Amino acid sequence: MITDQLILNAKVYNSYYKRFETANVAVKDGRFLYVGQLGAETFAAREIIEAEGQYLVPGLIDIHLHIESTMITPETFSYGILQHGVTTIVPEPHEMANVFGVEGVHEMIRASQDCQVDMFYAIPSSVPATPLETTGGSIEIADIDELMATEQMICLGEVMNFVDVIRDPDCKSNQILRHVRSKYPGLVIEGHTPKLLDLDLHRLIFAGIDSDHTHQSIEGMTARIAAGMFIEIQEKSMTPEVVDYLIQHPVSEHFCFVTDDVMTDSLAATGHLDHLVRKAIAMGMAPEAAIYAATFTPARRMKLGDRGVIAPNKTADYLLLSDLSSFTIEAVYKRGAQVWDRSLPQEQAAPQPRFPAHFYKSVQLAPLSASDFAAVPSELPDGRYGARVMTVNNVSTFTGEKHVEADVKGGLLQWQDTGCGLIATFERYGKNGNRAYGLIGGDTIKRGAVATTYSHDNHNLLVVGHNPEDMALAANTVIAEQGGFCVVCDGEVLALLALPVGGILTEAPLAETAERVLALRKAMESLGYNHYNPIMSISTHSLPVSPALKITDHGLIDVSAGKVVPLLFPLGEA
């Protein structure tokens, strides 16, 4: 029998029994044909691979991520994750959709067409994430229908506005949910359900949302699984108690590993989904169970029945590992063709511009001055007030709220006398000129300034700082670059990453971007930022679906209440 490939003497992972078996594997037409003891006496193969006892596992599958979070293009992202064994992903481009609406989704898909990694796109369901922010674009029901008619969309991406889903039957998210469940009843619906329990959690599931990828606790995860939710475990949920729970309880069919957001320097230094597999194994999970959660269950969640398994008629995406406990990848194969070899690392081809011309001109903001940060106007009479402070903590992207006293003099908030930093956001699409101010403290910078248009999910210009001059310099540097990330201290630019594609992506190569992102991280830490991921932390200060106090161009947002709250209030009243 003629085949394209014959792999001899491999330890083959059997997903159905969650165990390894020594076998030979035949591949034909990009699919597995045979797994068993027959070999060269039966199969005349064009290519023979002597596995010599190496482990053969399915290609890794990541079903919840945002390419834009890595701040690189789909082409560069594919190059970066393929060498970490990731052969299939489900990206949700809601960042680009927030900038350009449905056109942003189409262009991200177009930019993915020649990538070696299979990319099955999710429809952004929450653009904007809430009505309490201004974005460049939106996704409406008509856009969902158009995407379903013209593109290969695999699921409805994470429904983020959980507050309105529970409290407002006629909100946009509920309208979308009803439409999708009626018109596309087989479409998978992804969720974003931080901290919800009991009736609130069950009401969300009743609305059709049956997965959660947010930060898990034992209580929350137990409640979700008991209610039928599928759990997507990202790294920040891999605490000792959560991983131990996954090991000790029979829940292997109810969870998988996902990355969600990975910084470029982390991708280059530690890996991608393979990093989570290694971490799970190091924390005591059996390798067979960790592999299952990165291949079989994510494929089944997304109804990708043709992959995630080494068995006849399944897509021949696979990895060869030299060591199981360290998950050391020696080679990666896509549809039976080798696409990466540890001994022959591939240089990235020079990325080419992939987006329309107007994608490089999305920041519609005039230069700012120090007075835009020194003088924070207040409509309150002069006097002393209580003030809300967004507090950053170093173990989560969630923020807290504390109160300090602040003075208003001459109609201006004297923020520099409070001991807090200033956070400001500026609508950058040329729609309404909104701006909003707040106070910030905790594990954030203690001097200098940081400015970025990479601010989830509205991607308006966000500035945090302690010095008006530094804040203006950081902001204007980002504006001049048509988007990016800039760190400034004492009038000097310490680090800069230009993101000219929609204000959120760069077309620079992976290695160069990773170096710049690492420099950003170090510069922020040098200013006192104390966080495991300072870039993601500051970028989510404007995410009004992530607890607890956030800021958009509409003002400070009480996330749990789903409403704008004043920065200042009479002493004794909150």
Coordinates of C-alpha atoms in Angstrom, one line a residue:
M1 CA 0.0 0.0 0.0
I2 CA 1.5 3.4 -1.0
T3 CA 1.5 6.1 1.6
D4 CA 3.1 9.5 1.9
Q5 CA 4.7 8.9 5.2
L6 CA 5.5 6.1 7.6
I7 CA 6.6 6.8 11.2
L8 CA 8.3 3.8 12.8
N9 CA 8.7 2.8 16.4
A10 CA 7.0 5.8 18.1
K11 CA 5.3 6.0 21.4
V12 CA 1.9 7.1 20.1
Y13 CA -0.6 8.9 22.3
N14 CA -4.0 7.4 22.2
S15 CA -6.5 10.1 23.2
Y16 CA -9.4 7.6 23.7
Y17 CA -7.5 5.7 26.4
K18 CA -5.2 8.6 27.5
R19 CA -2.1 6.4 27.2
F20 CA 0.9 5.8 25.0
E21 CA 1.4 2.7 22.9
T22 CA 4.4 1.8 20.8
A23 CA 3.3 1.7 17.2
N24 CA 4.0 2.6 13.6
V25 CA 1.9 5.3 12.0
A26 CA 1.1 5.7 8.2
V27 CA 0.0 9.1 6.8
K28 CA -1.7 9.6 3.4
D29 CA -3.2 12.7 1.8
G30 CA -2.5 14.8 5.0
R31 CA -4.5 12.4 7.2
F32 CA -3.5 9.5 9.5
L33 CA -4.2 6.2 7.7
Y34 CA -3.0 3.6 10.2
V35 CA -1.8 3.2 13.8
G36 CA -0.5 -0.2 14.8
Q37 CA 2.2 -2.8 14.4
L38 CA 2.4 -3.1 10.6
G39 CA 5.4 -1.4 9.0
A40 CA 7.5 -1.2 5.9
E41 CA 6.4 -4.7 4.8
T42 CA 2.9 -3.3 4.3
F43 CA 3.4 0.3 3.5
A44 CA 5.5 1.7 0.6
A45 CA 6.1 5.2 1.9
R46 CA 7.6 8.2 0.1
E47 CA 9.1 9.3 3.5
I48 CA 10.1 7.1 6.4
I49 CA 10.7 8.7 9.8
E50 CA 12.6 6.6 12.3
A51 CA 11.0 7.9 15.6
E52 CA 13.3 5.7 17.7
G53 CA 11.0 5.7 20.7
Q54 CA 10.1 9.4 20.6
Y55 CA 6.7 10.4 21.7
L56 CA 4.1 11.2 19.0
V57 CA 1.3 13.5 20.2
P58 CA -1.4 15.5 18.4
G59 CA -0.7 19.1 17.5
L60 CA -1.8 21.5 20.2
I61 CA -5.1 23.3 19.9
D62 CA -5.8 26.7 21.5
I63 CA -9.5 27.6 21.3
H64 CA -9.4 30.9 23.1
L65 CA -6.9 33.6 22.3
H66 CA -6.6 37.1 20.8
I67 CA -3.7 37.5 18.3
E68 CA -3.8 41.2 18.9
S69 CA -2.8 40.7 22.5
T70 CA 0.6 39.6 21.2
M71 CA 0.7 42.8 19.2
I72 CA 1.9 41.1 16.0
T73 CA 0.2 40.1 12.8
P74 CA -1.4 36.7 12.1
E75 CA 1.5 35.8 9.8
T76 CA 4.1 36.5 12.5
F77 CA 1.9 34.9 15.2
S78 CA 1.7 31.7 13.1
Y79 CA 5.5 31.6 12.8
G80 CA 5.9 32.1 16.5
I81 CA 3.5 29.5 17.8
L82 CA 4.1 26.7 15.3
Q83 CA 7.6 26.1 16.8
H84 CA 5.8 25.6 20.1
G85 CA 3.7 22.8 18.7
V86 CA 0.4 24.8 18.2
T87 CA -1.1 23.8 14.9
T88 CA -4.7 25.0 15.3
I89 CA -6.2 28.1 17.0
V90 CA -9.5 29.8 17.4
P91 CA -8.7 33.5 17.5
E92 CA -11.3 36.1 18.4
P93 CA -10.3 39.4 16.7
H94 CA -12.4 41.7 19.0
E95 CA -9.5 44.1 19.4
M96 CA -9.3 44.9 15.7
A97 CA -13.1 44.9 15.6
N98 CA -13.2 47.6 18.3
V99 CA -11.1 49.7 16.0
F100 CA -12.6 48.9 12.6
G101 CA -15.8 46.9 13.2
V102 CA -16.6 44.0 10.8
E103 CA -14.0 45.2 8.4
G104 CA -11.4 44.6 11.0
V105 CA -12.6 41.0 11.3
H106 CA -12.5 40.4 7.6
E107 CA -9.0 41.9 7.3
M108 CA -7.7 39.7 10.2
I109 CA -9.1 36.7 8.4
R110 CA -7.6 37.8 5.1
A111 CA -4.2 38.3 6.8
S112 CA -4.4 34.7 8.1
Q113 CA -5.1 32.9 4.8
D114 CA -1.5 32.0 4.0
C115 CA -0.6 31.0 7.5
Q116 CA 0.6 27.5 8.3
V117 CA -1.3 27.3 11.5
D118 CA -5.0 26.6 11.0
M119 CA -7.0 29.6 12.2
F120 CA -10.8 29.1 12.7
Y121 CA -12.1 32.5 13.7
A122 CA -14.7 33.4 16.4
I123 CA -17.2 36.1 15.8
P124 CA -16.7 39.0 18.2
S125 CA -19.9 39.2 20.3
S126 CA -19.1 42.2 22.5
V127 CA -18.0 45.2 20.4
P128 CA -18.0 47.4 22.2
A129 CA -17.7 45.4 25.4
T130 CA -20.3 47.7 27.1
P131 CA -22.3 50.8 26.1
L132 CA -20.0 52.8 28.5
E133 CA -17.2 53.5 26.0
T134 CA -16.5 54.8 22.6
T135 CA -14.9 52.6 20.0
G136 CA -13.9 52.9 16.4
G137 CA -16.3 50.2 15.3
S138 CA -19.0 47.8 16.5
I139 CA -20.4 44.4 15.7
E140 CA -24.1 44.3 15.3
I141 CA -26.5 41.4 14.5
A142 CA -26.4 42.3 10.8
D143 CA -22.6 42.0 10.9
I144 CA -22.9 38.5 12.5
D145 CA -25.2 37.4 9.7
E146 CA -22.8 38.8 7.1
L147 CA -19.8 37.0 8.7
M148 CA -21.7 33.7 8.9
A149 CA -22.6 34.0 5.3
T150 CA -19.2 35.0 4.0
E151 CA -16.5 33.5 6.3
Q152 CA -15.8 30.3 8.1
M153 CA -16.8 31.3 11.6
I154 CA -16.5 28.6 14.2
C155 CA -18.2 30.1 17.3
L156 CA -19.6 33.2 18.9
G157 CA -16.7 34.8 20.8
E158 CA -16.8 35.5 24.5
V159 CA -19.9 37.4 25.6
M160 CA -18.4 39.9 28.0
N161 CA -21.1 42.1 29.3
F162 CA -22.3 39.7 31.9
V163 CA -23.9 42.4 34.0
D164 CA -26.3 43.4 31.3
V165 CA -27.0 39.8 30.3
I166 CA -28.3 39.2 33.8
R167 CA -30.0 42.5 34.5
D168 CA -31.3 43.8 31.1
P169 CA -33.3 41.4 29.0
D170 CA -33.3 43.8 26.1
C171 CA -29.6 44.7 26.1
K172 CA -27.5 44.2 22.9
S173 CA -25.8 41.1 24.2
N174 CA -29.2 39.4 25.0
Q175 CA -30.4 40.4 21.5
I176 CA -27.4 38.8 20.0
L177 CA -27.7 35.7 22.1
R178 CA -31.4 35.2 21.1
H179 CA -30.6 35.8 17.5
V180 CA -27.7 33.3 17.4
R181 CA -29.5 30.6 19.3
S182 CA -32.5 30.9 16.9
K183 CA -30.7 31.3 13.6
Y184 CA -27.5 29.3 14.3
P185 CA -28.5 26.8 16.9
G186 CA -25.4 24.7 16.5
L187 CA -22.9 27.5 17.0
V188 CA -20.7 27.3 20.1
I189 CA -21.1 30.3 22.4
E190 CA -18.2 31.4 24.5
G191 CA -18.4 33.3 27.8
H192 CA -16.6 35.7 30.1
T193 CA -18.1 35.2 33.6
P194 CA -15.7 36.4 36.4
K195 CA -16.8 35.7 40.0
L196 CA -20.4 34.9 39.2
L197 CA -22.1 32.3 41.4
D198 CA -25.5 30.8 42.2
L199 CA -28.5 32.4 40.4
D200 CA -26.4 34.9 38.5
L201 CA -24.3 32.2 37.1
H202 CA -27.3 30.0 36.2
R203 CA -29.0 32.9 34.5
L204 CA -26.0 33.4 32.3
I205 CA -26.0 29.7 31.4
F206 CA -29.7 29.9 30.7
A207 CA -29.0 32.7 28.2
G208 CA -26.8 30.2 26.3
I209 CA -23.3 31.0 27.6
D210 CA -21.7 27.7 28.6
S211 CA -18.0 28.3 28.9
D212 CA -15.7 30.5 31.0
H213 CA -12.0 31.3 30.7
T214 CA -11.7 33.9 33.4
H215 CA -9.6 33.6 36.6
Q216 CA -10.9 30.5 38.4
S217 CA -11.3 29.7 42.1
I218 CA -12.2 26.3 43.5
E219 CA -15.6 27.5 44.5
G220 CA -16.3 29.1 41.1
M221 CA -14.9 26.3 39.0
T222 CA -16.8 23.7 41.0
A223 CA -20.1 25.6 40.5
R224 CA -19.4 26.1 36.8
I225 CA -18.7 22.4 36.1
A226 CA -21.7 21.3 38.2
A227 CA -23.9 23.6 36.1
G228 CA -22.6 22.2 32.8
M229 CA -20.1 24.9 31.9
F230 CA -16.9 24.1 30.0
I231 CA -13.8 25.6 31.7
E232 CA -10.9 27.0 29.8
I233 CA -7.9 27.2 32.1
Q234 CA -5.4 30.0 31.3
E235 CA -2.1 30.3 33.2
K236 CA -3.3 32.8 35.8
S237 CA -5.8 30.1 36.9
M238 CA -3.1 27.4 37.3
T239 CA -2.8 27.9 41.1
P240 CA -1.7 24.8 43.1
E241 CA -5.2 24.3 44.5
V242 CA -6.9 24.6 41.0
V243 CA -4.5 22.2 39.4
D244 CA -4.7 19.8 42.3
Y245 CA -8.5 19.9 41.9
L246 CA -8.2 19.1 38.2
I247 CA -5.9 16.1 39.0
Q248 CA -8.0 14.7 41.9
H249 CA -11.5 15.0 40.4
P250 CA -13.0 13.2 37.3
V251 CA -13.4 16.4 35.3
S252 CA -11.1 15.8 32.3
E253 CA -14.0 16.1 29.8
H254 CA -15.0 19.5 31.2
F255 CA -11.8 21.6 30.8
C256 CA -9.0 22.5 28.5
F257 CA -6.0 24.8 28.5
V258 CA -6.0 28.1 26.7
T259 CA -3.6 31.1 26.5
D260 CA -6.1 34.0 26.0
D261 CA -3.4 36.7 26.1
V262 CA 0.4 36.1 25.6
M263 CA 2.9 38.9 25.5
T264 CA 5.5 38.7 22.7
D265 CA 8.5 38.5 25.0
S266 CA 6.8 35.6 26.9
L267 CA 6.1 33.8 23.6
A268 CA 9.8 34.1 22.7
A269 CA 11.1 33.2 26.1
T270 CA 8.8 30.5 27.5
G271 CA 6.5 29.4 24.8
H272 CA 2.7 29.3 24.2
L273 CA 0.2 26.5 24.9
D274 CA 3.2 24.1 25.3
H275 CA 4.2 26.2 28.3
L276 CA 0.9 25.5 30.1
V277 CA 1.3 21.8 29.3
R278 CA 4.8 21.8 30.8
K279 CA 3.6 23.8 33.8
A280 CA 0.7 21.4 34.5
I281 CA 3.1 18.4 34.3
A282 CA 5.5 20.1 36.7
M283 CA 2.6 20.7 39.1
G284 CA 1.8 17.0 39.2
M285 CA -0.6 16.4 36.4
A286 CA 0.0 13.3 34.4
P287 CA 1.5 14.1 31.0
E288 CA -1.3 12.1 29.4
A289 CA -3.9 14.3 31.1
A290 CA -2.1 17.5 30.3
I291 CA -1.9 16.5 26.6
Y292 CA -5.6 15.6 26.6
A293 CA -6.5 19.1 27.9
A294 CA -4.4 20.7 25.1
T295 CA -5.6 18.6 22.2
F296 CA -8.7 16.4 22.6
T297 CA -11.1 18.5 24.8
P298 CA -10.5 21.8 23.0
A299 CA -11.1 20.1 19.6
R300 CA -14.4 18.6 20.9
R301 CA -15.5 21.9 22.5
M302 CA -15.2 23.6 19.1
K303 CA -16.7 20.6 17.2
L304 CA -13.4 20.0 15.4
G305 CA -13.9 16.3 15.1
D306 CA -11.1 15.9 12.4
R307 CA -8.2 16.7 14.7
G308 CA -6.8 16.5 18.2
V309 CA -6.4 12.7 17.9
I310 CA -3.9 10.3 16.3
A311 CA -6.3 7.9 14.6
P312 CA -7.4 6.9 11.1
N313 CA -8.9 9.7 9.0
K314 CA -7.9 12.4 11.4
T315 CA -5.8 15.4 10.2
A316 CA -2.1 14.5 10.5
D317 CA -1.0 17.4 12.7
Y318 CA 1.5 16.0 15.2
L319 CA 4.6 16.6 17.3
L320 CA 7.6 14.4 18.1
L321 CA 8.8 14.8 21.6
S322 CA 12.2 13.6 22.9
D323 CA 11.2 13.9 26.5
L324 CA 7.6 13.7 27.9
S325 CA 8.0 15.2 31.4
S326 CA 9.6 18.4 30.0
F327 CA 7.5 18.3 26.8
T328 CA 10.5 18.9 24.7
I329 CA 9.4 19.3 21.1
E330 CA 11.8 18.0 18.4
A331 CA 9.7 18.4 15.3
V332 CA 6.3 19.7 14.3
Y333 CA 4.2 18.3 11.4
K334 CA 1.2 19.9 9.7
R335 CA -0.9 17.6 7.5
G336 CA 2.0 15.2 7.4
A337 CA 4.5 17.7 6.3
Q338 CA 7.3 18.9 8.6
V339 CA 7.0 22.6 9.3
W340 CA 9.5 22.9 12.1
D341 CA 12.6 21.0 13.3
R342 CA 14.6 21.8 16.4
S343 CA 17.9 21.1 14.6
L344 CA 17.0 23.3 11.7
P345 CA 15.4 26.5 13.1
Q346 CA 13.8 28.6 10.4
E347 CA 14.4 32.3 10.1
Q348 CA 11.2 34.4 9.8
A349 CA 10.6 35.7 6.3
A350 CA 10.4 39.5 6.2
P351 CA 6.7 40.4 7.0
Q352 CA 4.9 42.3 4.3
P353 CA 2.1 44.9 4.8
R354 CA -1.2 43.1 4.8
F355 CA -3.7 45.7 5.7
P356 CA -5.5 48.5 3.8
A357 CA -3.9 52.0 3.9
H358 CA -6.4 53.5 6.3
F359 CA -5.6 50.8 8.9
Y360 CA -2.3 52.7 9.4
K361 CA -4.1 56.0 10.1
S362 CA -6.5 55.2 12.9
V363 CA -5.3 57.6 15.7
Q364 CA -7.3 60.9 15.1
L365 CA -5.9 62.9 18.0
A366 CA -4.2 66.3 18.1
P367 CA -1.0 66.6 20.2
L368 CA -1.6 67.1 23.9
S369 CA 0.2 69.4 26.3
A370 CA 1.2 69.2 30.0
S371 CA -1.8 71.4 30.8
D372 CA -4.1 68.5 29.7
F373 CA -2.7 66.5 32.6
A374 CA -1.9 69.2 35.2
A375 CA -5.3 70.8 35.1
V376 CA -8.1 68.3 35.7
P377 CA -11.4 70.2 35.6
S378 CA -14.1 69.6 38.1
E379 CA -17.7 70.9 38.1
L380 CA -17.8 70.8 41.9
P381 CA -17.4 74.0 44.0
D382 CA -14.0 74.5 45.6
G383 CA -13.5 72.4 48.7
R384 CA -12.3 69.1 50.0
Y385 CA -13.9 65.9 48.7
G386 CA -13.6 62.1 48.8
A387 CA -12.0 60.7 45.7
R388 CA -12.1 57.2 44.1
V389 CA -8.7 55.6 43.4
M390 CA -8.2 52.7 41.1
T391 CA -5.9 50.3 42.9
V392 CA -3.6 47.9 41.0
N393 CA -2.7 44.6 42.5
N394 CA 0.3 42.5 41.5
V395 CA -1.5 39.1 41.2
S396 CA -4.4 39.9 38.9
T397 CA -5.6 42.3 36.1
F398 CA -8.6 43.0 38.4
T399 CA -8.4 46.4 40.1
G400 CA -9.8 47.5 43.4
E401 CA -11.2 50.8 44.7
K402 CA -10.1 52.8 47.7
H403 CA -10.9 56.4 48.7
V404 CA -8.7 59.4 49.6
E405 CA -9.3 63.0 50.2
A406 CA -8.7 65.6 47.5
D407 CA -9.0 69.3 47.0
V408 CA -10.7 71.3 44.3
K409 CA -9.3 74.8 43.8
G410 CA -10.3 77.2 41.1
G411 CA -12.4 74.5 39.5
L412 CA -9.4 72.2 39.2
L413 CA -8.7 68.9 41.0
Q414 CA -5.4 69.1 42.8
W415 CA -4.5 65.5 42.0
Q416 CA -0.8 65.9 42.5
D417 CA -1.4 66.6 46.2
T418 CA -3.2 63.3 46.8
G419 CA -0.1 61.0 46.7
C420 CA -1.8 59.1 43.8
G421 CA -1.0 59.0 40.2
L422 CA -3.3 60.2 37.4
I423 CA -4.9 58.0 34.9
A424 CA -6.5 59.6 31.8
T425 CA -8.1 58.4 28.6
F426 CA -8.8 60.2 25.4
E427 CA -11.2 59.1 22.6
R428 CA -9.0 58.7 19.6
Y429 CA -11.3 58.0 16.7
G430 CA -12.4 61.5 16.1
K431 CA -16.0 60.8 17.1
N432 CA -16.7 63.0 20.1
G433 CA -13.5 64.2 21.7
N434 CA -14.3 62.6 25.1
R435 CA -11.8 62.4 27.8
A436 CA -11.9 61.2 31.4
Y437 CA -9.6 61.3 34.4
G438 CA -9.1 59.3 37.5
L439 CA -6.6 58.6 40.3
I440 CA -4.5 55.5 40.5
G441 CA -2.4 53.7 43.1
G442 CA -1.2 50.4 44.4
D443 CA 1.3 48.3 42.4
T444 CA 1.5 50.7 39.5
I445 CA 4.3 53.1 38.5
K446 CA 5.6 55.5 41.2
R447 CA 7.1 58.1 38.8
G448 CA 7.2 59.0 35.1
A449 CA 4.5 58.0 32.7
V450 CA 3.1 55.3 30.4
A451 CA 0.9 55.9 27.4
T452 CA -0.7 53.5 25.0
T453 CA -3.4 52.9 22.4
Y454 CA -3.2 49.2 23.2
S455 CA -6.0 49.6 25.9
H456 CA -8.6 46.8 26.0
D457 CA -11.0 46.8 24.5
N458 CA -11.8 50.3 23.1
H459 CA -8.1 51.0 22.4
N460 CA -8.5 54.7 23.1
L461 CA -5.4 56.6 24.3
L462 CA -4.7 55.6 27.9
V463 CA -2.1 57.6 29.9
V464 CA -0.9 56.9 33.5
G465 CA 1.7 59.0 35.3
H466 CA 2.9 61.2 38.1
N467 CA 4.3 64.1 36.0
P468 CA 2.3 66.2 33.6
E469 CA 5.3 66.8 31.3
D470 CA 6.2 63.2 31.1
M471 CA 2.5 62.2 30.5
A472 CA 2.3 64.7 27.6
L473 CA 5.6 63.4 26.1
A474 CA 4.5 59.8 26.3
A475 CA 1.1 60.6 24.9
N476 CA 2.4 62.6 22.0
T477 CA 5.0 60.0 21.1
V478 CA 2.3 57.4 20.8
I479 CA 0.1 59.8 18.7
A480 CA 3.0 60.5 16.4
E481 CA 3.6 56.8 15.8
Q482 CA -0.1 56.2 15.0
G483 CA -0.4 54.1 18.0
G484 CA 1.8 52.1 20.4
F485 CA 3.3 51.9 23.8
C486 CA 5.6 54.5 25.3
V487 CA 7.3 54.8 28.7
V488 CA 8.8 58.1 29.8
C489 CA 10.7 59.4 32.9
D490 CA 12.2 62.8 33.5
G491 CA 11.6 63.9 30.0
E492 CA 13.3 60.9 28.4
V493 CA 11.7 58.1 26.4
L494 CA 12.8 54.9 28.1
A495 CA 11.0 52.5 25.8
L496 CA 8.8 52.6 22.7
L497 CA 6.9 50.1 20.7
A498 CA 5.2 51.5 17.6
L499 CA 1.9 49.8 16.8
P500 CA 0.8 51.5 13.5
V501 CA -1.7 48.8 12.4
G502 CA -5.0 50.0 14.0
G503 CA -2.9 51.4 16.8
I504 CA -2.6 47.8 18.2
L505 CA -0.3 45.8 15.9
T506 CA 3.2 45.9 14.5
E507 CA 4.4 44.3 11.3
A508 CA 7.9 44.0 12.7
P509 CA 9.4 40.5 13.0
L510 CA 8.8 38.4 16.1
A511 CA 12.3 38.7 17.5
E512 CA 12.5 42.4 17.2
T513 CA 9.0 42.9 18.7
A514 CA 9.9 40.5 21.6
E515 CA 12.9 42.6 22.4
R516 CA 10.9 45.8 22.4
V517 CA 8.2 44.3 24.5
L518 CA 10.8 43.1 27.0
A519 CA 12.2 46.6 27.1
L520 CA 8.7 48.0 27.8
R521 CA 8.3 45.6 30.6
K522 CA 11.6 46.4 32.2
A523 CA 11.1 50.2 31.8
M524 CA 7.7 49.9 33.5
E525 CA 9.2 47.9 36.3
S526 CA 12.0 50.5 36.7
L527 CA 9.3 53.1 37.4
G528 CA 7.9 50.9 40.2
Y529 CA 5.3 48.8 38.4
N530 CA 5.0 45.6 40.5
H531 CA 3.1 43.0 38.5
Y532 CA 3.7 39.6 36.8
N533 CA 2.5 41.2 33.5
P534 CA 2.6 45.0 33.7
I535 CA 1.7 45.4 30.1
M536 CA -1.5 43.4 30.3
S537 CA -2.2 45.0 33.7
I538 CA -2.2 48.6 32.5
S539 CA -3.9 47.6 29.2
T540 CA -6.9 46.4 31.1
H541 CA -7.4 49.5 33.2
S542 CA -9.9 50.5 30.5
L543 CA -11.7 47.2 30.3
P544 CA -15.2 47.9 31.8
V545 CA -16.1 44.2 32.2
S546 CA -13.1 43.3 34.4
P547 CA -13.6 44.0 38.1
A548 CA -13.7 46.3 39.9
L549 CA -13.0 50.0 39.1
K550 CA -12.0 50.8 35.5
I551 CA -11.9 53.9 33.2
T552 CA -13.2 54.7 29.7
D553 CA -13.8 57.9 27.9
H554 CA -17.2 58.0 29.6
G555 CA -15.6 58.2 33.0
L556 CA -14.9 55.8 35.9
I557 CA -16.8 52.6 35.7
D558 CA -18.1 50.5 38.6
V559 CA -17.9 47.2 36.8
S560 CA -20.2 45.3 39.2
A561 CA -22.9 47.9 39.0
G562 CA -22.3 48.5 35.3
K563 CA -22.4 52.2 35.5
V564 CA -20.3 55.4 35.5
V565 CA -19.5 56.7 39.0
P566 CA -18.0 60.1 39.9
L567 CA -14.4 60.6 40.6
L568 CA -15.2 63.0 43.5
F569 CA -18.0 62.8 46.1
P570 CA -18.9 64.6 49.3
L571 CA -16.8 63.4 52.3
G572 CA -18.5 60.7 54.1
E573 CA -20.5 59.5 51.0
A574 CA -19.3 56.9 48.6

